Coordinates of C-alpha atoms and ligand atoms in Angstrom, one line a residue:
M1 CA -27.0 63.5 64.3
C2 CA -27.3 60.9 66.8
G3 CA -28.8 60.9 70.3
I4 CA -27.1 61.0 73.2
V5 CA -28.6 60.2 77.1
G6 CA -26.9 59.5 80.6
Y7 CA -28.2 58.7 83.7
I8 CA -26.7 58.5 87.4
G9 CA -28.8 58.1 90.3
A10 CA -30.6 55.3 92.0
E11 CA -32.8 53.5 89.7
Q12 CA -31.6 50.8 87.6
A13 CA -29.8 52.7 84.6
A14 CA -30.7 50.9 81.5
P15 CA -34.5 51.2 81.3
I16 CA -34.2 54.9 81.4
L17 CA -31.6 55.0 79.0
L18 CA -33.4 52.7 76.7
D19 CA -36.5 55.1 77.2
G20 CA -34.6 58.3 76.4
L21 CA -33.3 56.8 73.4
S22 CA -36.6 55.6 72.4
R23 CA -37.7 59.7 72.3
L24 CA -34.5 60.1 70.5
E25 CA -34.7 57.9 67.3
Y26 CA -35.7 61.1 65.3
R27 CA -31.8 62.0 65.5
G28 CA -30.7 58.3 64.4
Y29 CA -31.7 55.2 64.0
D30 CA -29.3 52.6 61.9
S31 CA -27.7 51.4 65.4
A32 CA -28.2 51.9 69.4
G33 CA -25.9 50.8 72.5
V34 CA -25.7 51.3 76.1
A35 CA -23.0 51.1 78.6
V36 CA -23.6 50.7 82.4
F37 CA -21.0 50.0 85.5
D38 CA -21.5 46.3 86.8
A39 CA -20.7 46.9 90.4
Q40 CA -20.6 42.9 90.5
A41 CA -17.6 42.8 88.0
G42 CA -16.1 46.0 88.6
A43 CA -16.2 46.6 85.3
L44 CA -18.2 48.4 82.1
A45 CA -21.0 46.0 80.4
V46 CA -21.4 47.1 76.7
H47 CA -24.0 46.3 74.8
K48 CA -24.9 47.5 71.5
A49 CA -27.0 46.5 67.9
K50 CA -27.1 47.6 64.4
G51 CA -30.6 48.6 63.5
R52 CA -33.5 50.1 65.7
L53 CA -33.4 50.4 69.2
Q54 CA -35.9 47.7 69.2
V55 CA -33.5 45.7 68.6
L56 CA -31.1 46.4 71.3
S57 CA -34.0 46.9 73.9
D58 CA -35.5 43.2 72.9
Q59 CA -31.5 42.0 73.4
L60 CA -31.5 43.4 77.1
H61 CA -35.5 42.6 77.6
G62 CA -36.0 46.0 78.0
G63 CA -32.9 46.5 80.3
A64 CA -34.1 44.0 83.0
T65 CA -30.6 42.3 82.4
L66 CA -28.5 45.0 83.2
N67 CA -28.0 45.7 86.5
S68 CA -26.7 49.2 87.2
T69 CA -27.6 52.6 88.3
V70 CA -25.1 54.6 86.1
G71 CA -24.9 54.5 82.0
V72 CA -25.3 56.4 78.7
G73 CA -26.9 55.3 76.0
H74 CA -26.6 56.2 72.1
T75 CA -28.8 55.9 69.0
R76 CA -26.5 56.5 65.7
W77 CA -26.9 58.5 62.6
A78 CA -24.0 57.2 61.0
T79 CA -21.0 59.5 59.6
H80 CA -17.7 57.8 59.7
G81 CA -18.5 53.8 58.9
A82 CA -21.4 52.4 58.0
P83 CA -24.2 50.9 60.5
S84 CA -22.7 48.2 62.3
D85 CA -22.7 46.3 65.7
V86 CA -18.7 47.2 66.0
N87 CA -19.1 50.9 64.5
S88 CA -22.1 51.3 67.4
H89 CA -21.8 53.6 70.0
P90 CA -20.7 53.4 73.0
Q91 CA -17.1 53.2 71.8
V92 CA -14.5 51.5 74.4
S93 CA -10.9 52.1 74.9
R94 CA -8.4 49.4 74.1
S95 CA -8.8 48.0 78.1
G96 CA -12.9 48.5 78.1
K97 CA -12.2 51.0 81.1
I98 CA -13.6 54.5 79.2
A99 CA -16.8 54.4 77.5
V100 CA -17.5 57.2 75.0
V101 CA -21.2 57.8 73.2
H102 CA -20.7 61.0 70.6
N103 CA -23.0 63.1 68.4
G104 CA -21.0 65.2 66.0
I105 CA -17.6 64.7 63.9
I106 CA -14.1 64.5 64.8
E107 CA -12.4 66.5 61.9
N108 CA -9.1 65.6 62.5
Y109 CA -9.4 61.8 63.9
T110 CA -7.5 60.0 61.0
E111 CA -4.1 62.0 62.1
L112 CA -5.0 61.0 65.9
K113 CA -5.9 57.9 64.9
A114 CA -2.6 57.3 63.1
F115 CA -0.8 58.5 65.9
L116 CA -2.5 56.2 68.2
V117 CA -1.8 53.0 65.8
A118 CA 1.8 54.3 66.5
Q119 CA 1.8 54.0 69.6
G120 CA 0.4 50.3 69.4
V121 CA -3.2 51.1 70.1
P122 CA -5.4 48.6 68.2
F123 CA -8.4 50.0 67.0
T124 CA -11.2 48.1 66.3
S125 CA -14.5 50.1 64.8
E126 CA -14.1 52.6 61.6
T127 CA -15.7 55.7 63.8
D128 CA -14.3 58.8 64.5
T129 CA -15.5 58.4 68.0
E130 CA -13.4 55.4 68.9
V131 CA -10.3 57.4 68.6
V132 CA -11.9 59.8 71.5
A133 CA -12.2 56.7 73.6
Q134 CA -8.9 55.7 73.2
L135 CA -7.0 59.1 73.2
I136 CA -8.9 59.6 76.7
E137 CA -7.4 56.4 78.1
Y138 CA -4.2 57.4 76.3
F139 CA -3.9 60.4 79.0
Y140 CA -5.5 58.8 81.4
E141 CA -3.6 58.4 84.9
G142 CA -6.3 58.4 87.6
D143 CA -8.2 61.6 86.9
I144 CA -10.8 61.4 84.2
L145 CA -11.6 65.2 83.9
A146 CA -7.8 66.3 83.4
A147 CA -7.6 63.2 80.7
V148 CA -10.7 64.6 79.0
G149 CA -9.4 68.0 79.5
R150 CA -5.9 67.0 77.4
V151 CA -8.2 65.1 74.7
L152 CA -10.4 68.6 74.3
R153 CA -7.1 70.4 73.5
R154 CA -6.2 68.2 70.8
I155 CA -9.4 67.1 68.8
Q156 CA -11.1 69.5 66.5
G157 CA -14.7 69.4 65.1
A158 CA -18.3 69.2 66.9
Y159 CA -19.0 67.2 69.1
A160 CA -21.6 66.3 72.5
L161 CA -19.9 63.7 74.4
G162 CA -20.9 61.2 77.5
I163 CA -18.5 59.4 79.2
L164 CA -17.9 56.9 81.6
C165 CA -14.6 55.3 83.5
A166 CA -14.8 51.8 85.2
D167 CA -12.4 53.6 87.9
C168 CA -14.7 56.3 88.5
P169 CA -18.3 55.0 88.6
G170 CA -19.7 57.5 90.9
Q171 CA -19.1 60.1 88.0
L172 CA -20.6 60.5 84.2
V173 CA -18.8 63.3 82.4
A174 CA -20.2 65.2 79.8
V175 CA -18.3 67.2 77.0
R176 CA -20.6 70.1 74.7
K177 CA -18.5 71.8 71.5
D178 CA -21.4 72.3 68.5
S179 CA -23.3 69.5 68.9
P180 CA -26.1 70.0 71.6
L181 CA -26.4 68.6 74.9
I182 CA -28.3 69.2 78.0
L183 CA -27.8 68.5 81.5
G184 CA -31.1 67.4 83.8
Y185 CA -31.5 68.0 87.0
G186 CA -33.2 65.6 89.4
Q187 CA -33.8 64.5 93.0
G188 CA -30.9 62.3 94.0
C189 CA -30.2 61.7 90.2
N190 CA -28.7 63.5 87.2
F191 CA -29.3 63.3 83.4
I192 CA -27.3 64.3 80.2
A193 CA -29.2 64.0 76.9
S194 CA -29.3 65.5 73.2
D195 CA -32.8 66.5 73.6
V196 CA -35.1 67.9 76.1
T197 CA -37.5 65.2 74.8
A198 CA -35.2 62.0 76.5
I199 CA -35.7 63.0 80.1
L200 CA -39.1 65.2 80.4
R201 CA -40.8 62.5 82.1
H202 CA -38.0 62.6 84.7
T203 CA -37.2 66.3 85.4
R204 CA -38.5 69.7 83.8
R205 CA -34.9 71.0 85.5
V206 CA -32.6 71.6 82.9
G207 CA -29.2 73.8 81.9
Y208 CA -28.1 74.0 78.6
M209 CA -24.5 73.4 77.9
E210 CA -22.5 76.0 76.1
D211 CA -19.8 75.2 73.4
G212 CA -16.5 74.5 75.6
E213 CA -18.2 73.2 78.6
L214 CA -17.6 70.2 80.6
A215 CA -19.8 68.4 82.9
V216 CA -19.3 66.1 86.4
L217 CA -22.4 64.3 87.3
T218 CA -23.1 62.5 90.3
R219 CA -25.8 61.5 92.4
E220 CA -25.8 64.3 94.4
G221 CA -25.4 66.8 91.5
I222 CA -23.4 68.4 88.5
Q223 CA -20.4 70.5 88.7
C224 CA -19.3 72.4 85.3
Y225 CA -16.3 73.8 84.1
N226 CA -15.3 75.8 81.5
H227 CA -12.9 74.6 78.7
L228 CA -9.7 75.8 81.2
I229 CA -11.4 73.0 83.6
Q230 CA -12.5 76.0 86.3
P231 CA -15.5 75.3 88.0
I232 CA -18.3 77.6 86.7
E233 CA -22.0 78.2 88.0
K234 CA -25.2 76.9 85.1
E235 CA -28.2 78.5 85.1
I236 CA -30.9 76.1 85.3
T237 CA -34.3 76.6 83.6
T238 CA -37.4 74.5 83.8
V239 CA -39.1 73.5 81.0
D240 CA -42.5 73.9 80.2
W241 CA -43.2 71.6 76.9
E242 CA -45.2 68.8 76.9
I243 CA -43.5 65.6 75.6
D244 CA -44.8 65.1 72.2
A245 CA -44.1 68.7 71.1
A246 CA -40.4 68.9 72.4
E247 CA -40.0 65.5 70.0
K248 CA -39.7 68.5 67.5
G249 CA -37.4 70.6 69.7
G250 CA -40.5 72.5 70.0
Y251 CA -41.5 73.2 66.6
E252 CA -44.8 72.5 65.3
H253 CA -43.5 70.4 62.7
F254 CA -40.5 68.6 61.9
M255 CA -40.3 70.4 58.5
F256 CA -39.8 73.4 60.3
K257 CA -37.4 72.0 62.7
E258 CA -35.2 70.7 59.9
I259 CA -35.7 74.4 57.8
M260 CA -34.6 75.9 61.1
E261 CA -31.7 73.4 61.3
Q262 CA -30.1 74.0 58.2
P263 CA -27.4 76.3 59.5
E264 CA -26.1 73.9 61.6
A265 CA -26.3 70.9 59.0
L266 CA -24.6 72.9 56.6
R267 CA -21.9 73.3 58.8
R268 CA -21.3 69.5 59.4
C269 CA -21.6 69.1 55.9
L270 CA -18.5 71.9 54.9
S271 CA -16.4 72.3 58.1
P272 CA -14.5 68.9 57.8
R273 CA -14.1 69.7 54.0
I274 CA -12.6 73.5 53.8
R275 CA -9.4 73.2 55.5
D276 CA -6.0 75.5 55.4
G277 CA -7.7 77.5 52.4
E278 CA -8.7 74.2 50.4
A279 CA -11.3 72.3 49.7
V280 CA -10.4 68.7 51.1
F281 CA -12.5 65.6 50.1
E282 CA -10.8 63.0 52.5
G283 CA -10.9 59.5 50.8
L284 CA -12.3 61.0 47.4
S285 CA -9.7 59.5 44.7
L286 CA -10.9 60.0 40.9
P287 CA -8.9 57.4 38.7
P288 CA -6.1 59.5 37.5
D289 CA -7.1 58.7 33.6
L290 CA -10.4 59.3 34.2
L291 CA -9.4 63.2 35.2
K292 CA -7.2 63.1 32.6
H293 CA -9.9 62.1 30.0
L294 CA -13.0 63.2 31.7
H295 CA -15.2 64.6 28.6
R296 CA -18.3 64.3 30.0
I297 CA -20.5 64.2 33.4
Y298 CA -24.1 62.8 33.9
I299 CA -26.3 64.1 36.9
V300 CA -28.8 61.8 37.7
A301 CA -31.5 62.1 40.4
C302 CA -35.5 62.5 40.7
G303 CA -37.3 65.3 42.5
S304 CA -35.5 67.9 44.7
S305 CA -32.5 65.5 44.4
Y306 CA -32.8 66.1 40.4
H307 CA -32.9 69.9 41.1
V308 CA -29.5 70.4 43.2
G309 CA -28.3 68.6 39.7
V310 CA -29.6 71.5 37.5
V311 CA -27.9 73.8 39.5
G312 CA -25.1 71.8 39.5
K313 CA -24.8 71.6 35.7
Y314 CA -24.4 75.5 35.5
H315 CA -21.7 75.6 38.0
L316 CA -20.0 72.5 37.0
E317 CA -20.0 73.7 33.3
R318 CA -18.9 77.1 34.2
L319 CA -16.0 76.2 36.1
T320 CA -14.8 72.8 34.3
R321 CA -15.7 73.4 30.8
I322 CA -16.7 69.8 30.8
P323 CA -20.3 69.6 29.3
V324 CA -22.9 67.8 31.9
E325 CA -26.1 66.7 31.6
V326 CA -28.8 66.2 34.2
A327 CA -30.9 63.2 33.8
L328 CA -33.9 62.1 35.7
G329 CA -33.6 58.7 37.3
S330 CA -36.9 57.1 35.9
E331 CA -36.0 58.5 32.4
F332 CA -32.1 57.8 32.0
R333 CA -32.2 53.9 31.6
Y334 CA -34.5 54.8 28.4
M335 CA -32.5 58.0 26.7
D336 CA -29.6 55.5 25.5
P337 CA -27.1 57.6 27.8
I338 CA -23.7 58.1 26.0
V339 CA -21.9 56.9 28.9
D340 CA -18.3 55.5 29.1
E341 CA -15.2 54.9 31.1
N342 CA -14.6 58.7 30.7
T343 CA -17.9 59.5 32.0
L344 CA -18.6 60.8 35.4
V345 CA -21.7 59.8 36.9
I346 CA -23.1 61.9 39.8
V347 CA -25.7 60.3 41.7
I348 CA -27.7 62.3 44.1
S349 CA -29.9 60.8 46.7
Q350 CA -31.2 62.0 50.4
S351 CA -32.4 58.3 51.1
G352 CA -30.2 56.6 49.3
E353 CA -33.0 54.0 48.4
T354 CA -35.0 56.0 45.6
L355 CA -35.5 53.0 43.2
D356 CA -35.5 55.2 39.7
T357 CA -32.2 56.3 41.2
M358 CA -30.7 53.2 41.9
A359 CA -31.6 51.7 38.5
A360 CA -29.9 54.6 36.5
L361 CA -26.9 53.9 39.0
R362 CA -26.8 50.4 37.6
E363 CA -27.2 51.2 34.1
A364 CA -24.4 53.9 33.9
R365 CA -22.0 51.3 35.7
R366 CA -23.3 48.5 33.0
L367 CA -22.2 51.1 30.5
G368 CA -18.8 52.0 32.2
G369 CA -19.4 55.3 33.8
H370 CA -17.4 55.9 37.2
I371 CA -20.4 56.4 40.0
L372 CA -20.0 59.2 42.8
S373 CA -22.9 59.5 44.7
I374 CA -24.0 62.5 47.1
V375 CA -26.2 60.9 50.0
N376 CA -27.6 61.9 53.6
V377 CA -28.3 58.1 54.7
V378 CA -24.9 56.2 55.5
G379 CA -24.7 52.9 54.2
S380 CA -27.8 53.3 52.2
S381 CA -28.5 51.1 48.9
I382 CA -27.3 53.6 46.3
A383 CA -24.0 54.5 48.7
R384 CA -22.8 51.1 48.8
E385 CA -23.3 50.5 45.3
S386 CA -21.3 53.6 44.3
D387 CA -17.4 53.9 43.6
Q388 CA -17.1 56.9 45.5
V389 CA -19.4 58.8 48.3
L390 CA -19.8 61.9 49.5
Y391 CA -22.0 62.0 52.8
T392 CA -23.9 65.3 53.1
W393 CA -23.9 64.5 57.1
A394 CA -27.4 66.3 57.4
G395 CA -28.7 64.1 60.0
P396 CA -31.9 62.0 59.8
E397 CA -34.3 64.2 57.5
I398 CA -38.2 63.1 58.9
A399 CA -40.3 65.6 56.9
V400 CA -41.5 64.2 53.4
A401 CA -40.3 67.6 51.9
T402 CA -36.7 67.6 51.8
T403 CA -35.2 70.9 53.4
K404 CA -32.0 70.6 54.7
A405 CA -31.0 67.6 52.8
Y406 CA -31.2 69.8 49.8
T407 CA -29.3 72.4 50.6
T408 CA -26.6 70.3 52.4
Q409 CA -26.5 68.2 48.5
L410 CA -26.1 71.5 46.6
A411 CA -23.4 72.7 49.1
L412 CA -21.6 69.6 48.8
L413 CA -22.3 69.7 44.9
S414 CA -20.9 73.2 44.6
L415 CA -18.1 72.3 46.7
L416 CA -17.3 69.6 44.3
A417 CA -17.7 71.5 41.5
L418 CA -15.1 74.2 43.1
W419 CA -12.7 71.2 43.9
L420 CA -12.9 69.5 40.4
A421 CA -12.1 72.8 38.7
R422 CA -9.0 73.1 40.7
E423 CA -7.9 69.9 40.0
L424 CA -8.5 70.3 36.3
D425 CA -6.8 73.6 36.7
T426 CA -9.7 75.2 35.1
V427 CA -10.1 77.8 37.7
S428 CA -8.0 81.0 38.7
D429 CA -6.5 80.8 42.2
E430 CA -8.2 84.0 43.3
E431 CA -11.6 83.0 42.1
Y432 CA -10.7 79.5 44.2
R433 CA -9.9 81.7 47.2
A434 CA -12.8 83.8 46.8
T435 CA -15.6 81.1 46.5
L436 CA -13.7 79.1 49.2
A437 CA -14.4 82.1 51.5
A438 CA -18.2 82.1 50.5
F439 CA -18.8 78.7 51.5
Q440 CA -17.6 79.8 55.3
E441 CA -20.4 82.3 55.2
L442 CA -23.2 80.8 54.2
P443 CA -24.4 79.3 57.3
G444 CA -24.4 82.7 58.9
K445 CA -26.2 84.2 55.9
M446 CA -28.9 81.7 56.2
E447 CA -29.3 82.3 59.9
E448 CA -29.9 85.8 58.7
V449 CA -32.9 84.6 56.4
L450 CA -34.1 82.5 58.8
S451 CA -34.0 85.5 61.3
R452 CA -36.7 87.2 59.2
R453 CA -38.7 84.6 58.4
D454 CA -42.1 86.5 60.0
D455 CA -41.7 88.6 56.8
I456 CA -42.1 85.5 54.7
Q457 CA -45.5 84.4 56.7
Y458 CA -46.6 87.9 56.0
F459 CA -46.4 87.0 52.3
A460 CA -48.2 83.6 52.8
S461 CA -50.7 84.9 54.3
Q462 CA -51.1 87.2 51.5
Y463 CA -51.2 85.0 48.8
F464 CA -52.1 81.3 50.5
N465 CA -55.6 81.0 48.6
H466 CA -54.1 81.0 45.1
N467 CA -54.7 78.1 43.3
S468 CA -52.0 78.4 40.4
I469 CA -48.7 80.1 41.3
F470 CA -45.7 80.7 38.8
F471 CA -42.1 80.7 39.4
I472 CA -40.0 82.3 36.9
G473 CA -36.1 82.9 36.8
R474 CA -33.3 82.7 34.4
N475 CA -30.1 80.7 34.6
L476 CA -29.3 79.5 38.3
D477 CA -32.8 81.5 39.1
F478 CA -34.6 78.9 37.0
A479 CA -33.2 76.2 38.8
L480 CA -34.1 77.7 42.1
G481 CA -37.4 78.0 40.9
L482 CA -38.0 74.4 40.3
E483 CA -37.3 73.6 43.9
G484 CA -39.7 76.5 45.2
S485 CA -42.2 75.4 43.0
L486 CA -42.3 71.8 44.2
K487 CA -42.1 72.4 47.7
L488 CA -45.2 74.5 47.5
K489 CA -46.9 71.6 45.5
E490 CA -45.9 68.9 47.7
I491 CA -46.9 70.5 50.8
S492 CA -49.6 73.0 50.2
Y493 CA -51.3 70.9 47.2
I494 CA -51.3 74.4 45.1
H495 CA -50.8 73.8 41.6
S496 CA -47.3 75.5 40.8
E497 CA -45.0 75.6 37.6
A498 CA -41.6 76.6 37.5
Y499 CA -40.7 78.6 34.0
A500 CA -37.5 79.9 32.4
A501 CA -38.6 83.7 32.6
G502 CA -37.5 84.0 29.2
E503 CA -39.4 81.4 28.0
L504 CA -42.7 82.4 29.1
K505 CA -43.6 84.9 26.1
H506 CA -43.5 81.7 23.9
G507 CA -47.1 80.3 24.9
T508 CA -47.1 80.1 28.5
I509 CA -47.8 83.3 29.2
S510 CA -51.2 83.1 27.8
L511 CA -52.2 81.8 31.1
I512 CA -50.9 85.1 33.1
E513 CA -54.5 87.1 34.0
D514 CA -55.3 89.5 36.3
G515 CA -54.5 88.4 39.8
T516 CA -52.3 85.5 38.9
L517 CA -49.8 84.9 41.6
V518 CA -45.8 85.1 39.8
V519 CA -43.0 84.4 42.0
A520 CA -40.4 86.0 40.4
L521 CA -36.8 85.0 40.7
S522 CA -33.5 87.6 40.4
T523 CA -31.0 86.8 43.0
Y524 CA -28.5 85.9 39.7
G525 CA -26.6 89.4 38.7
R526 CA -25.6 89.0 35.5
L527 CA -29.1 88.3 34.2
F528 CA -30.9 91.0 36.8
A529 CA -31.8 93.4 33.9
K530 CA -33.4 90.6 31.7
A531 CA -35.2 89.3 34.6
M532 CA -36.6 92.7 35.5
N533 CA -38.1 92.5 31.8
N534 CA -40.1 89.7 32.3
V535 CA -41.7 90.9 35.5
V536 CA -42.8 94.1 33.7
E537 CA -44.4 91.5 30.9
V538 CA -46.2 89.6 33.6
K539 CA -47.6 93.0 35.8
A540 CA -48.5 94.3 32.2
R541 CA -51.1 91.1 31.8
G542 CA -52.2 91.6 35.4
A543 CA -50.4 89.5 37.3
D544 CA -49.3 90.0 41.3
V545 CA -45.3 89.7 41.6
L546 CA -43.9 88.2 45.0
S547 CA -39.9 89.1 43.8
L548 CA -36.9 87.4 45.1
T549 CA -33.8 89.2 44.9
T550 CA -30.3 90.1 46.7
Q551 CA -30.9 92.6 49.6
S552 CA -28.1 95.0 47.1
C553 CA -30.9 94.9 44.5
R554 CA -34.1 95.3 46.5
E555 CA -34.8 99.1 45.9
E556 CA -35.0 98.6 42.1
V557 CA -37.0 95.6 42.3
A558 CA -39.5 97.7 44.8
H559 CA -40.1 100.0 42.2
T560 CA -42.1 97.0 39.7
A561 CA -42.8 94.2 42.3
D562 CA -45.8 93.9 44.6
A563 CA -43.8 92.5 47.1
V564 CA -40.2 91.8 47.8
M565 CA -38.4 88.8 49.7
T566 CA -34.3 89.5 50.2
I567 CA -31.5 87.4 50.9
P568 CA -27.9 88.6 51.6
D569 CA -25.2 89.0 48.4
I570 CA -23.2 86.2 48.1
H571 CA -21.1 84.9 45.8
Q572 CA -23.2 83.4 42.9
L573 CA -22.0 79.7 43.4
L574 CA -24.3 79.6 46.4
L575 CA -27.2 82.0 45.3
P576 CA -29.7 79.1 44.8
C577 CA -28.9 77.5 48.4
L578 CA -29.4 80.7 50.0
G579 CA -32.2 81.6 47.9
V580 CA -34.1 78.4 48.5
V581 CA -35.0 79.3 52.1
P582 CA -37.6 81.6 51.5
L583 CA -38.8 79.9 49.3
Q584 CA -39.0 76.6 51.7
L585 CA -40.9 79.2 54.5
F586 CA -43.2 80.3 51.6
A587 CA -44.0 76.8 50.9
Y588 CA -44.2 76.0 54.8
Y589 CA -46.4 78.9 55.8
V590 CA -48.6 78.6 52.9
A591 CA -49.5 75.1 53.8
L592 CA -49.7 76.2 57.5
M593 CA -52.6 78.4 56.4
R594 CA -54.4 75.8 54.1
G595 CA -54.3 73.4 57.4
C596 CA -52.4 70.9 55.0
D597 CA -50.5 67.8 57.0
I598 CA -47.2 69.1 56.7
D599 CA -45.2 66.4 57.7
R600 CA -47.0 63.6 55.7
P601 CA -48.9 65.2 52.7
R602 CA -51.0 62.9 50.9
N603 CA -49.9 60.6 48.3
L604 CA -46.2 60.9 49.1
A605 CA -43.9 58.8 51.0
K606 CA -40.3 59.8 52.1
S607 CA -38.5 57.3 49.9
V608 CA -39.9 56.2 46.9
T609 CA -38.9 52.7 46.7
V610 CA -41.0 51.4 43.3
E611 CA -40.7 52.4 40.1
Ligands
AGP1 C1 -38.4 66.0 47.6 O1 -39.4 67.1 49.0 C2 -39.3 65.1 47.7 N1 -39.8 64.6 48.7 C3 -38.9 64.3 46.6 O2 -39.2 65.0 45.3 C4 -37.3 63.8 46.5 O3 -36.6 64.6 46.6 C5 -37.3 62.6 45.7 O4 -38.3 61.4 46.1 C6 -35.8 62.1 45.7 O5 -36.0 61.4 47.0 P1 -34.1 61.3 47.1 O6 -33.2 62.3 47.0 O7 -34.1 60.4 48.7 O8 -33.5 60.1 46.1

C-alpha cells in the first residue's frame, strides 16, 4: 500500500505535498518522492529518496527549494523492486515528460515491459510503475487524457495513479481502479490523495473516485470521466472527521482498520498469483534437483507467523505427502535440525526482521537448506538473505497484533502448498481446480464475516470479564485456536490457552469448572463429530461454550453450545484463513471493553529484533 498526494493551485506545491505525505506515512515509508512542474525550466523536476519521508523533506528544505504550483507526491510501500532511490516514485518516462505516482500492482507489467523494451524503450527501475509512465509516453501524441485512456485498456491489476505531463502543466490527471483515490475540491485549488488525511487541512469537500474513473484537475475545477473517457458528474461530500481520526481512515484503532482491510489485502496478495486457472508464482524457481529429491520441509517462524506454519504443515503434508516440521525460530538452532540440500526451509515473517527467525534462517543455510521466505516488508533482512522470497503485499501493518499480515501469509502458504502439489504431481486436476476456485471466493466471504461483526461484539460483551479462556479444536481447528488464543492474550491480557480438543481429557480438563469459558472451534467438517464430543465433555464440567463453526453446521452446534459464531462454508484449505477473522474481532472487542491500549499492548513491540 502506498500514499499518493497531488496539488494544483496558486500556492507553492512542494510544502503541501510533503505535509500531505507525512499524514500518509502509515501507508508506506520505505521511500518517498515528488514531481513538480518547473515553469522556469519548462520541464518536470523530480526529487525522490530512499528512507523515511524526512530524508526527502530535509533534501528539499521542507519544499522551499522547489518553485512550482502543481505537483504529485508519493510515499512507498515497495512491492516490485526493493526500496531504493531509483525505485522510488514518481517514475518518469524516457523523455522525462511524463511523471507517474502509483499505489497498487500492475499484474501484467512484465509482458508490457518486454513489449516496450522491444520498441527500444530504456528502463531504469525494477518497478511495475515505470511501465505505466513509459507506456503513456509511447501512446502520447499531444492529448494526455487520450494517451492515458489507451494505457488503461492494456494494463491489468490494481492502481491509483497521479500523472503529470510537462506539455500541459495546468493539468493533473488521476485514475482509480481497486486502490483508493480521493478528489479534494478547494478554492482555486484542487487535490488528489490516497486518504482524506492528506488534504483535510486544505478542504473538507471530497469526491471518492470509483473503479475505472479518470479525473482531470485544473486550478478552476475537476472534470471526471468514466472508463470510456465520457464526462461524468461526481458527488461532492463534506468530511466531518477530525484529522487524527482520519489517520486511521475513521477507525478508532489501526488494528481494527487492518482487520477490515483484509479482503483488499488478500486481493492484492492473490490476484497476481491466480491467472488463467493456474497458481502462478512469477520469479519462483526451485532448483530442479530440489524438486526431484525433496524429502523434508521445515517451516520456521515465531508468534503468529509460527501459527501460519502449523496450519501450513497440515496443508503441505496432505497435498504433497512430504514430511513437514514446524519449528519456533528461537528453538530451531538448538534442536539439531536435520537439514540438507534436499530440504526446503520456509521462513515466515511479517516484519522480515525478527532476530530469532533470522538466526534460524542462517543456521538452515549453513546446513545447506534451500530458503524460501514469506515476508510482508519488501527488502527486509530476512527477504534479502533468502534464496527466494514471496511477498504478501499486505501493506504496512501498524498494530502490534498482526491480522492482515497473518491472513495474507496463510493464504500465500496455502496457495504455495497447492502449487507445490501441482509441481510434484500429487494433486488431481479436479481437486486443483476446485481448490483454486475457493481462493477467489475468499475475499468476498471474508467481507461477509466482517459485515456481521456486531454479533462478535455482542459475544465479547458477554465474556470480556473472564480471567482464563480455553480455545479447543482438532487438526486445522487446533491450529486456528493457537492464533485466536494469542490474539486475545496479547491485547486483552486475559490468560488463554489453545488445546488440541482430543488431548484435553489427558490432564488439562481438570482446570475446567463452572463458568470456565471455552471457545470451541469446529469448522473442519472431517472431525466435526469428534469436536462436538469434546464440547459435551467440557459442558459436563460446567464450561460456558462459545463455538465457531460453518454456517451449514450452525443448527447442530446450537443444540450444545451456549453461543455460536459462524463463517460461510469454504474449501477446507481456507477454513483457518476465514475462521481467524471472528477470533480477531473477538479479541479486539474484548480488549476494547477492558479498556486496553489495543495498538500498543504492554511489553510488546511490532518487530522483535532481540533474541
Ligand atoms: C503477533 O500478533 C505478534 N505481534 C507476534 O507474535 C509476531 O507474530 C511475532 O513476533 C513474529 O513477527 P514477524 O512475523 O514479524 O516475524
